[in-house]
PDB file of C-alpha atoms in Angstrom:
ATOM      1  CA  UNK A   1      12.282   1.325 -10.932  1.00 50.00           C
ATOM      2  CA  UNK A   2       9.731   1.496 -13.718  1.00 71.00           C
ATOM      3  CA  UNK A   3       6.545   1.552 -11.656  1.00 88.00           C
ATOM      4  CA  UNK A   4       3.759   4.113 -11.848  1.00 93.00           C
ATOM      5  CA  UNK A   5       4.823   7.400 -10.311  1.00 95.00           C
ATOM      6  CA  UNK A   6       2.452  10.024  -8.914  1.00 96.00           C
ATOM      7  CA  UNK A   7       3.273  13.528  -7.782  1.00 97.00           C
ATOM      8  CA  UNK A   8       2.809  15.103  -5.393  1.00 97.00           C
ATOM      9  CA  UNK A   9       2.195  12.475  -2.694  1.00 95.00           C
ATOM     10  CA  UNK A  10       0.261  14.954  -0.584  1.00 96.00           C
ATOM     11  CA  UNK A  11      -1.449  18.226  -1.379  1.00 98.00           C
ATOM     12  CA  UNK A  12      -3.219  20.578   0.998  1.00 98.00           C
ATOM     13  CA  UNK A  13      -5.117  23.393  -0.619  1.00 98.00           C
ATOM     14  CA  UNK A  14      -7.650  26.015   0.311  1.00 98.00           C
ATOM     15  CA  UNK A  15     -11.183  25.712  -0.951  1.00 97.00           C
ATOM     16  CA  UNK A  16     -11.573  27.452  -4.277  1.00 97.00           C
ATOM     17  CA  UNK A  17      -7.992  26.936  -5.413  1.00 98.00           C
ATOM     18  CA  UNK A  18      -6.998  24.887  -8.453  1.00 98.00           C
ATOM     19  CA  UNK A  19      -4.772  21.828  -8.125  1.00 98.00           C
ATOM     20  CA  UNK A  20      -3.009  19.632 -10.638  1.00 98.00           C
ATOM     21  CA  UNK A  21      -1.700  16.110 -10.162  1.00 98.00           C
ATOM     22  CA  UNK A  22       0.706  14.233 -12.368  1.00 98.00           C
ATOM     23  CA  UNK A  23       0.961  10.541 -13.208  1.00 98.00           C
ATOM     24  CA  UNK A  24       3.853   8.907 -15.033  1.00 96.00           C
ATOM     25  CA  UNK A  25       2.838   5.416 -16.164  1.00 94.00           C
ATOM     26  CA  UNK A  26       5.027   2.461 -16.974  1.00 90.00           C
ATOM     27  CA  UNK A  27       6.632   3.506 -20.229  1.00 86.00           C
ATOM     28  CA  UNK A  28       5.336   0.700 -22.437  1.00 84.00           C
ATOM     29  CA  UNK A  29       1.782   0.885 -21.098  1.00 88.00           C
ATOM     30  CA  UNK A  30      -0.734   2.414 -23.471  1.00 89.00           C
ATOM     31  CA  UNK A  31      -3.691   2.709 -21.092  1.00 90.00           C
ATOM     32  CA  UNK A  32      -3.820   5.044 -18.123  1.00 94.00           C
ATOM     33  CA  UNK A  33      -6.603   5.262 -15.536  1.00 94.00           C
ATOM     34  CA  UNK A  34      -7.543   7.735 -12.829  1.00 96.00           C
ATOM     35  CA  UNK A  35      -9.447   6.709  -9.732  1.00 96.00           C
ATOM     36  CA  UNK A  36     -10.644   8.531  -6.626  1.00 96.00           C
ATOM     37  CA  UNK A  37     -10.767   6.853  -3.242  1.00 96.00           C
ATOM     38  CA  UNK A  38     -12.530   8.429  -0.285  1.00 95.00           C
ATOM     39  CA  UNK A  39     -12.223   7.214   3.288  1.00 90.00           C
ATOM     40  CA  UNK A  40     -13.724   3.803   3.799  1.00 88.00           C
ATOM     41  CA  UNK A  41     -14.569   3.284   0.149  1.00 92.00           C
ATOM     42  CA  UNK A  42     -13.078   1.399  -2.758  1.00 94.00           C
ATOM     43  CA  UNK A  43     -11.418   3.225  -5.635  1.00 95.00           C
ATOM     44  CA  UNK A  44     -13.969   4.810  -7.966  1.00 94.00           C
ATOM     45  CA  UNK A  45     -13.229   5.152 -11.652  1.00 93.00           C
ATOM     46  CA  UNK A  46     -12.876   8.708 -12.991  1.00 95.00           C
ATOM     47  CA  UNK A  47     -11.480   8.461 -16.516  1.00 95.00           C
ATOM     48  CA  UNK A  48      -9.062   6.576 -18.703  1.00 93.00           C
ATOM     49  CA  UNK A  49      -6.905   7.035 -21.776  1.00 94.00           C
ATOM     50  CA  UNK A  50      -5.607   4.840 -24.520  1.00 91.00           C
ATOM     51  CA  UNK A  51      -2.478   6.594 -25.695  1.00 91.00           C
ATOM     52  CA  UNK A  52      -3.546  10.257 -25.915  1.00 92.00           C
ATOM     53  CA  UNK A  53      -7.245   9.565 -26.474  1.00 92.00           C
ATOM     54  CA  UNK A  54      -9.590   9.902 -23.513  1.00 92.00           C
ATOM     55  CA  UNK A  55     -11.892   6.906 -23.937  1.00 90.00           C
ATOM     56  CA  UNK A  56     -14.323   7.236 -21.069  1.00 87.00           C
ATOM     57  CA  UNK A  57     -15.296   9.657 -18.344  1.00 87.00           C
ATOM     58  CA  UNK A  58     -17.279   8.759 -15.254  1.00 87.00           C
ATOM     59  CA  UNK A  59     -20.244  10.818 -14.159  1.00 82.00           C
ATOM     60  CA  UNK A  60     -18.133  11.524 -11.060  1.00 82.00           C
ATOM     61  CA  UNK A  61     -15.943  13.714 -13.240  1.00 84.00           C
ATOM     62  CA  UNK A  62     -17.726  17.042 -12.936  1.00 89.00           C
ATOM     63  CA  UNK A  63     -16.999  20.062 -15.101  1.00 92.00           C
ATOM     64  CA  UNK A  64     -14.416  21.172 -12.560  1.00 96.00           C
ATOM     65  CA  UNK A  65     -12.270  18.134 -13.369  1.00 96.00           C
ATOM     66  CA  UNK A  66     -10.161  17.784 -16.472  1.00 95.00           C
ATOM     67  CA  UNK A  67      -7.587  15.203 -17.450  1.00 96.00           C
ATOM     68  CA  UNK A  68      -5.070  15.173 -20.242  1.00 96.00           C
ATOM     69  CA  UNK A  69      -2.488  12.819 -21.597  1.00 96.00           C
ATOM     70  CA  UNK A  70      -0.499  14.728 -24.192  1.00 91.00           C
ATOM     71  CA  UNK A  71       1.601  12.557 -26.477  1.00 86.00           C
ATOM     72  CA  UNK A  72       0.308   9.459 -24.750  1.00 85.00           C
ATOM     73  CA  UNK A  73       2.912   9.573 -22.009  1.00 91.00           C
ATOM     74  CA  UNK A  74       2.323  11.193 -18.616  1.00 96.00           C
ATOM     75  CA  UNK A  75      -1.108  12.405 -17.582  1.00 97.00           C
ATOM     76  CA  UNK A  76      -2.367  15.306 -15.504  1.00 98.00           C
ATOM     77  CA  UNK A  77      -5.588  15.612 -13.534  1.00 98.00           C
ATOM     78  CA  UNK A  78      -6.683  19.149 -12.729  1.00 97.00           C
ATOM     79  CA  UNK A  79      -9.394  20.134 -10.290  1.00 97.00           C
ATOM     80  CA  UNK A  80     -10.616  23.701 -10.536  1.00 97.00           C
ATOM     81  CA  UNK A  81     -12.288  25.605  -7.709  1.00 97.00           C
ATOM     82  CA  UNK A  82     -11.711  22.797  -5.233  1.00 98.00           C
ATOM     83  CA  UNK A  83     -14.398  21.919  -2.722  1.00 97.00           C
ATOM     84  CA  UNK A  84     -14.091  20.084   0.581  1.00 96.00           C
ATOM     85  CA  UNK A  85     -15.816  17.111  -0.991  1.00 95.00           C
ATOM     86  CA  UNK A  86     -12.859  16.732  -3.340  1.00 97.00           C
ATOM     87  CA  UNK A  87     -10.690  15.613  -0.427  1.00 97.00           C
ATOM     88  CA  UNK A  88      -9.635  12.080  -1.307  1.00 97.00           C
ATOM     89  CA  UNK A  89      -6.808   9.893  -2.506  1.00 96.00           C
ATOM     90  CA  UNK A  90      -6.368  10.140  -6.279  1.00 97.00           C
ATOM     91  CA  UNK A  91      -4.917   6.973  -7.740  1.00 96.00           C
ATOM     92  CA  UNK A  92      -3.414   6.436 -11.148  1.00 96.00           C
ATOM     93  CA  UNK A  93      -2.922   3.075 -12.832  1.00 93.00           C
ATOM     94  CA  UNK A  94      -1.588   1.935 -16.158  1.00 91.00           C
ATOM     95  CA  UNK A  95      -1.863  -1.201 -18.245  1.00 87.00           C
ATOM     96  CA  UNK A  96      -0.104  -2.464 -21.328  1.00 79.00           C
ATOM     97  CA  UNK A  97      -1.207  -3.743 -24.705  1.00 70.00           C
ATOM     98  CA  UNK A  98      -1.807  -7.414 -25.116  1.00 59.00           C
ATOM     99  CA  UNK A  99      -4.242  -9.743 -23.486  1.00 54.00           C
ATOM    100  CA  UNK A 100      -7.009  -8.051 -21.560  1.00 53.00           C
ATOM    101  CA  UNK A 101      -7.013  -8.479 -17.829  1.00 53.00           C
ATOM    102  CA  UNK A 102      -3.274  -8.325 -17.428  1.00 62.00           C
ATOM    103  CA  UNK A 103      -0.958  -5.728 -16.084  1.00 68.00           C
ATOM    104  CA  UNK A 104      -2.846  -3.120 -14.096  1.00 84.00           C
ATOM    105  CA  UNK A 105      -0.216  -1.340 -12.014  1.00 88.00           C
ATOM    106  CA  UNK A 106      -1.169   1.306  -9.487  1.00 92.00           C
ATOM    107  CA  UNK A 107       0.795   4.266  -8.255  1.00 93.00           C
ATOM    108  CA  UNK A 108       0.991   5.250  -4.593  1.00 92.00           C
ATOM    109  CA  UNK A 109      -1.567   7.979  -5.047  1.00 95.00           C
ATOM    110  CA  UNK A 110      -1.891  11.686  -4.308  1.00 96.00           C
ATOM    111  CA  UNK A 111      -3.753  12.526  -1.146  1.00 96.00           C
ATOM    112  CA  UNK A 112      -5.663  15.789  -1.496  1.00 98.00           C
ATOM    113  CA  UNK A 113      -6.935  17.700   1.519  1.00 98.00           C
ATOM    114  CA  UNK A 114      -9.130  20.732   0.877  1.00 98.00           C
ATOM    115  CA  UNK A 115      -9.399  23.036   3.879  1.00 97.00           C
TER     116      UNK A 115
ATOM    117  CA  UNK B   1     -23.746  -2.695 -15.442  1.00 79.00           C
ATOM    118  CA  UNK B   2     -20.916  -4.190 -13.485  1.00 88.00           C
ATOM    119  CA  UNK B   3     -20.990  -4.333  -9.724  1.00 94.00           C
ATOM    120  CA  UNK B   4     -18.837  -5.853  -7.002  1.00 97.00           C
ATOM    121  CA  UNK B   5     -20.199  -6.423  -3.524  1.00 97.00           C
ATOM    122  CA  UNK B   6     -18.091  -7.096  -0.469  1.00 98.00           C
ATOM    123  CA  UNK B   7     -20.666  -7.515   2.248  1.00 96.00           C
ATOM    124  CA  UNK B   8     -18.165  -7.731   5.105  1.00 97.00           C
ATOM    125  CA  UNK B   9     -17.081  -4.239   6.062  1.00 96.00           C
ATOM    126  CA  UNK B  10     -14.739  -5.251   8.869  1.00 97.00           C
ATOM    127  CA  UNK B  11     -13.441  -8.565  10.193  1.00 97.00           C
ATOM    128  CA  UNK B  12     -11.299  -9.170  13.261  1.00 98.00           C
ATOM    129  CA  UNK B  13      -9.547 -12.457  13.880  1.00 98.00           C
ATOM    130  CA  UNK B  14      -6.946 -13.715  16.277  1.00 97.00           C
ATOM    131  CA  UNK B  15      -3.588 -14.602  14.800  1.00 97.00           C
ATOM    132  CA  UNK B  16      -3.396 -18.112  13.303  1.00 97.00           C
ATOM    133  CA  UNK B  17      -7.109 -18.266  12.643  1.00 97.00           C
ATOM    134  CA  UNK B  18      -8.342 -18.823   9.093  1.00 98.00           C
ATOM    135  CA  UNK B  19     -10.473 -16.086   7.551  1.00 98.00           C
ATOM    136  CA  UNK B  20     -12.536 -15.884   4.366  1.00 98.00           C
ATOM    137  CA  UNK B  21     -13.343 -12.624   2.606  1.00 98.00           C
ATOM    138  CA  UNK B  22     -16.440 -12.737   0.439  1.00 98.00           C
ATOM    139  CA  UNK B  23     -16.871 -11.180  -2.995  1.00 98.00           C
ATOM    140  CA  UNK B  24     -19.971 -11.322  -5.173  1.00 98.00           C
ATOM    141  CA  UNK B  25     -20.012  -9.741  -8.606  1.00 97.00           C
ATOM    142  CA  UNK B  26     -22.487  -8.817 -11.316  1.00 95.00           C
ATOM    143  CA  UNK B  27     -21.752  -8.530 -15.015  1.00 92.00           C
ATOM    144  CA  UNK B  28     -23.539  -9.176 -18.272  1.00 89.00           C
ATOM    145  CA  UNK B  29     -20.314 -10.046 -20.028  1.00 87.00           C
ATOM    146  CA  UNK B  30     -19.325 -13.615 -20.663  1.00 86.00           C
ATOM    147  CA  UNK B  31     -15.653 -12.742 -20.649  1.00 88.00           C
ATOM    148  CA  UNK B  32     -14.308 -10.887 -17.658  1.00 90.00           C
ATOM    149  CA  UNK B  33     -11.510 -10.819 -15.119  1.00 90.00           C
ATOM    150  CA  UNK B  34     -11.638 -10.834 -11.352  1.00 92.00           C
ATOM    151  CA  UNK B  35      -8.969  -9.450  -9.076  1.00 93.00           C
ATOM    152  CA  UNK B  36      -8.039  -9.144  -5.440  1.00 95.00           C
ATOM    153  CA  UNK B  37      -5.922  -6.272  -4.160  1.00 94.00           C
ATOM    154  CA  UNK B  38      -4.488  -5.587  -0.712  1.00 95.00           C
ATOM    155  CA  UNK B  39      -4.221  -2.037   0.609  1.00 94.00           C
ATOM    156  CA  UNK B  40      -2.022  -1.830   3.711  1.00 91.00           C
ATOM    157  CA  UNK B  41      -2.012   1.292   5.907  1.00 87.00           C
ATOM    158  CA  UNK B  42       0.645   2.853   3.669  1.00 84.00           C
ATOM    159  CA  UNK B  43      -2.038   3.179   0.983  1.00 85.00           C
ATOM    160  CA  UNK B  44      -0.675   1.524  -2.120  1.00 86.00           C
ATOM    161  CA  UNK B  45      -2.747  -1.135  -3.861  1.00 91.00           C
ATOM    162  CA  UNK B  46      -0.915  -4.445  -3.959  1.00 90.00           C
ATOM    163  CA  UNK B  47      -1.999  -6.936  -6.605  1.00 89.00           C
ATOM    164  CA  UNK B  48      -2.753 -10.412  -5.234  1.00 92.00           C
ATOM    165  CA  UNK B  49      -4.474 -12.421  -7.940  1.00 90.00           C
ATOM    166  CA  UNK B  50      -6.196 -12.238 -11.315  1.00 88.00           C
ATOM    167  CA  UNK B  51      -8.650 -14.849 -12.593  1.00 89.00           C
ATOM    168  CA  UNK B  52     -10.388 -14.993 -15.965  1.00 87.00           C
ATOM    169  CA  UNK B  53     -13.988 -16.053 -16.319  1.00 90.00           C
ATOM    170  CA  UNK B  54     -13.145 -19.260 -18.154  1.00 88.00           C
ATOM    171  CA  UNK B  55     -10.921 -20.657 -15.448  1.00 84.00           C
ATOM    172  CA  UNK B  56     -12.851 -21.887 -12.447  1.00 82.00           C
ATOM    173  CA  UNK B  57     -10.008 -23.804 -10.897  1.00 82.00           C
ATOM    174  CA  UNK B  58      -9.301 -22.793  -7.363  1.00 84.00           C
ATOM    175  CA  UNK B  59      -5.878 -21.382  -6.722  1.00 85.00           C
ATOM    176  CA  UNK B  60      -3.555 -21.576  -3.776  1.00 86.00           C
ATOM    177  CA  UNK B  61      -0.527 -19.406  -3.163  1.00 87.00           C
ATOM    178  CA  UNK B  62       1.107 -20.041   0.153  1.00 93.00           C
ATOM    179  CA  UNK B  63      -1.385 -19.113   2.869  1.00 94.00           C
ATOM    180  CA  UNK B  64      -3.742 -17.547   0.316  1.00 95.00           C
ATOM    181  CA  UNK B  65      -6.396 -19.391  -1.627  1.00 94.00           C
ATOM    182  CA  UNK B  66      -9.219 -18.309  -3.891  1.00 94.00           C
ATOM    183  CA  UNK B  67     -12.534 -20.001  -4.641  1.00 95.00           C
ATOM    184  CA  UNK B  68     -14.168 -18.909  -7.903  1.00 94.00           C
ATOM    185  CA  UNK B  69     -17.729 -20.119  -8.509  1.00 94.00           C
ATOM    186  CA  UNK B  70     -19.497 -18.799 -11.594  1.00 92.00           C
ATOM    187  CA  UNK B  71     -22.762 -20.443 -10.536  1.00 93.00           C
ATOM    188  CA  UNK B  72     -23.001 -18.112  -7.562  1.00 95.00           C
ATOM    189  CA  UNK B  73     -20.970 -15.225  -9.095  1.00 95.00           C
ATOM    190  CA  UNK B  74     -18.563 -15.363  -6.209  1.00 96.00           C
ATOM    191  CA  UNK B  75     -14.804 -15.073  -5.903  1.00 96.00           C
ATOM    192  CA  UNK B  76     -13.930 -15.605  -2.256  1.00 97.00           C
ATOM    193  CA  UNK B  77     -10.503 -15.215  -0.701  1.00 96.00           C
ATOM    194  CA  UNK B  78      -9.236 -17.276   2.227  1.00 97.00           C
ATOM    195  CA  UNK B  79      -6.191 -16.571   4.347  1.00 97.00           C
ATOM    196  CA  UNK B  80      -5.002 -19.592   6.290  1.00 97.00           C
ATOM    197  CA  UNK B  81      -3.186 -19.178   9.599  1.00 97.00           C
ATOM    198  CA  UNK B  82      -3.557 -15.402   9.540  1.00 97.00           C
ATOM    199  CA  UNK B  83      -0.720 -13.174  10.668  1.00 97.00           C
ATOM    200  CA  UNK B  84      -0.609  -9.613  11.982  1.00 96.00           C
ATOM    201  CA  UNK B  85       0.991  -8.521   8.687  1.00 95.00           C
ATOM    202  CA  UNK B  86      -2.195  -9.554   6.903  1.00 97.00           C
ATOM    203  CA  UNK B  87      -3.998  -6.627   8.524  1.00 97.00           C
ATOM    204  CA  UNK B  88      -5.126  -4.405   5.650  1.00 97.00           C
ATOM    205  CA  UNK B  89      -8.102  -3.512   3.526  1.00 97.00           C
ATOM    206  CA  UNK B  90      -8.784  -6.058   0.800  1.00 98.00           C
ATOM    207  CA  UNK B  91     -10.562  -5.156  -2.409  1.00 97.00           C
ATOM    208  CA  UNK B  92     -12.202  -7.390  -4.963  1.00 97.00           C
ATOM    209  CA  UNK B  93     -12.435  -5.953  -8.483  1.00 95.00           C
ATOM    210  CA  UNK B  94     -13.864  -6.819 -11.889  1.00 93.00           C
ATOM    211  CA  UNK B  95     -13.027  -5.812 -15.449  1.00 89.00           C
ATOM    212  CA  UNK B  96     -14.519  -6.645 -18.809  1.00 81.00           C
ATOM    213  CA  UNK B  97     -12.271  -8.229 -21.373  1.00 72.00           C
ATOM    214  CA  UNK B  98     -13.952  -7.391 -24.649  1.00 63.00           C
ATOM    215  CA  UNK B  99     -11.620  -4.651 -25.793  1.00 58.00           C
ATOM    216  CA  UNK B 100      -8.430  -4.632 -23.852  1.00 61.00           C
ATOM    217  CA  UNK B 101      -8.115  -3.587 -20.262  1.00 68.00           C
ATOM    218  CA  UNK B 102     -11.304  -1.766 -19.372  1.00 80.00           C
ATOM    219  CA  UNK B 103     -11.372   0.112 -16.066  1.00 87.00           C
ATOM    220  CA  UNK B 104     -11.576  -1.966 -12.925  1.00 89.00           C
ATOM    221  CA  UNK B 105     -14.752  -1.819 -10.882  1.00 92.00           C
ATOM    222  CA  UNK B 106     -13.964  -2.221  -7.195  1.00 95.00           C
ATOM    223  CA  UNK B 107     -15.976  -3.348  -4.223  1.00 96.00           C
ATOM    224  CA  UNK B 108     -15.999  -1.208  -1.095  1.00 96.00           C
ATOM    225  CA  UNK B 109     -13.403  -3.369   0.571  1.00 97.00           C
ATOM    226  CA  UNK B 110     -13.143  -5.469   3.710  1.00 98.00           C
ATOM    227  CA  UNK B 111     -10.950  -4.235   6.522  1.00 97.00           C
ATOM    228  CA  UNK B 112      -9.168  -7.180   8.122  1.00 98.00           C
ATOM    229  CA  UNK B 113      -7.609  -6.822  11.543  1.00 97.00           C
ATOM    230  CA  UNK B 114      -5.452  -9.661  12.792  1.00 97.00           C
ATOM    231  CA  UNK B 115      -4.849  -9.471  16.511  1.00 97.00           C
ATOM    232  CA  UNK B 116      -1.753 -10.983  18.077  1.00 94.00           C
TER     233      UNK B 116
END
């Protein structure tokens, strides 16, 4: 299966701890996106990459959040000093080169619970 | 700025009824794409349809149909003869098309419950 893979599926952490999530996109996809989804809301854009370059960051991405995509392959999203408000589902998606509007594929997400 | 509005937060229907989910969007771009995704209780986002801004033809896929009207900036989704398996949260989304796949902007979703 060559879908988008996210690890871990679930993470419970204590407030103040750091957490890191990983996303492995579809191998030929050059764009990778991170979204956050809280209960009862739609996914909200956090940041995205084209290859290894981070093209855009949402204002939702506070200084405690950092994302990387070394070598343009997998990506990591780190949250430092977690707060209870960070509890959410973190979704990753990827899309390939070619015509715009095609090929967004989402992973199953990482559900973060901050206690 | 782009915006997607799904005014219906929750809808309940009895099995076999038809149901329409509304989506209204805002964008200043002339070229854009509209999407519908389904999110069942398991949480993954399942792609349903993609429509570009130059194609206003309605589309039908089995029990699903979509009505795109640029004049009213709407992209509504109808499920005919609903089934219990259709119960999920449905999201409408929008992306620009000027420079490759820009990030999707999602609505807040409509939770559909189909009762047997």
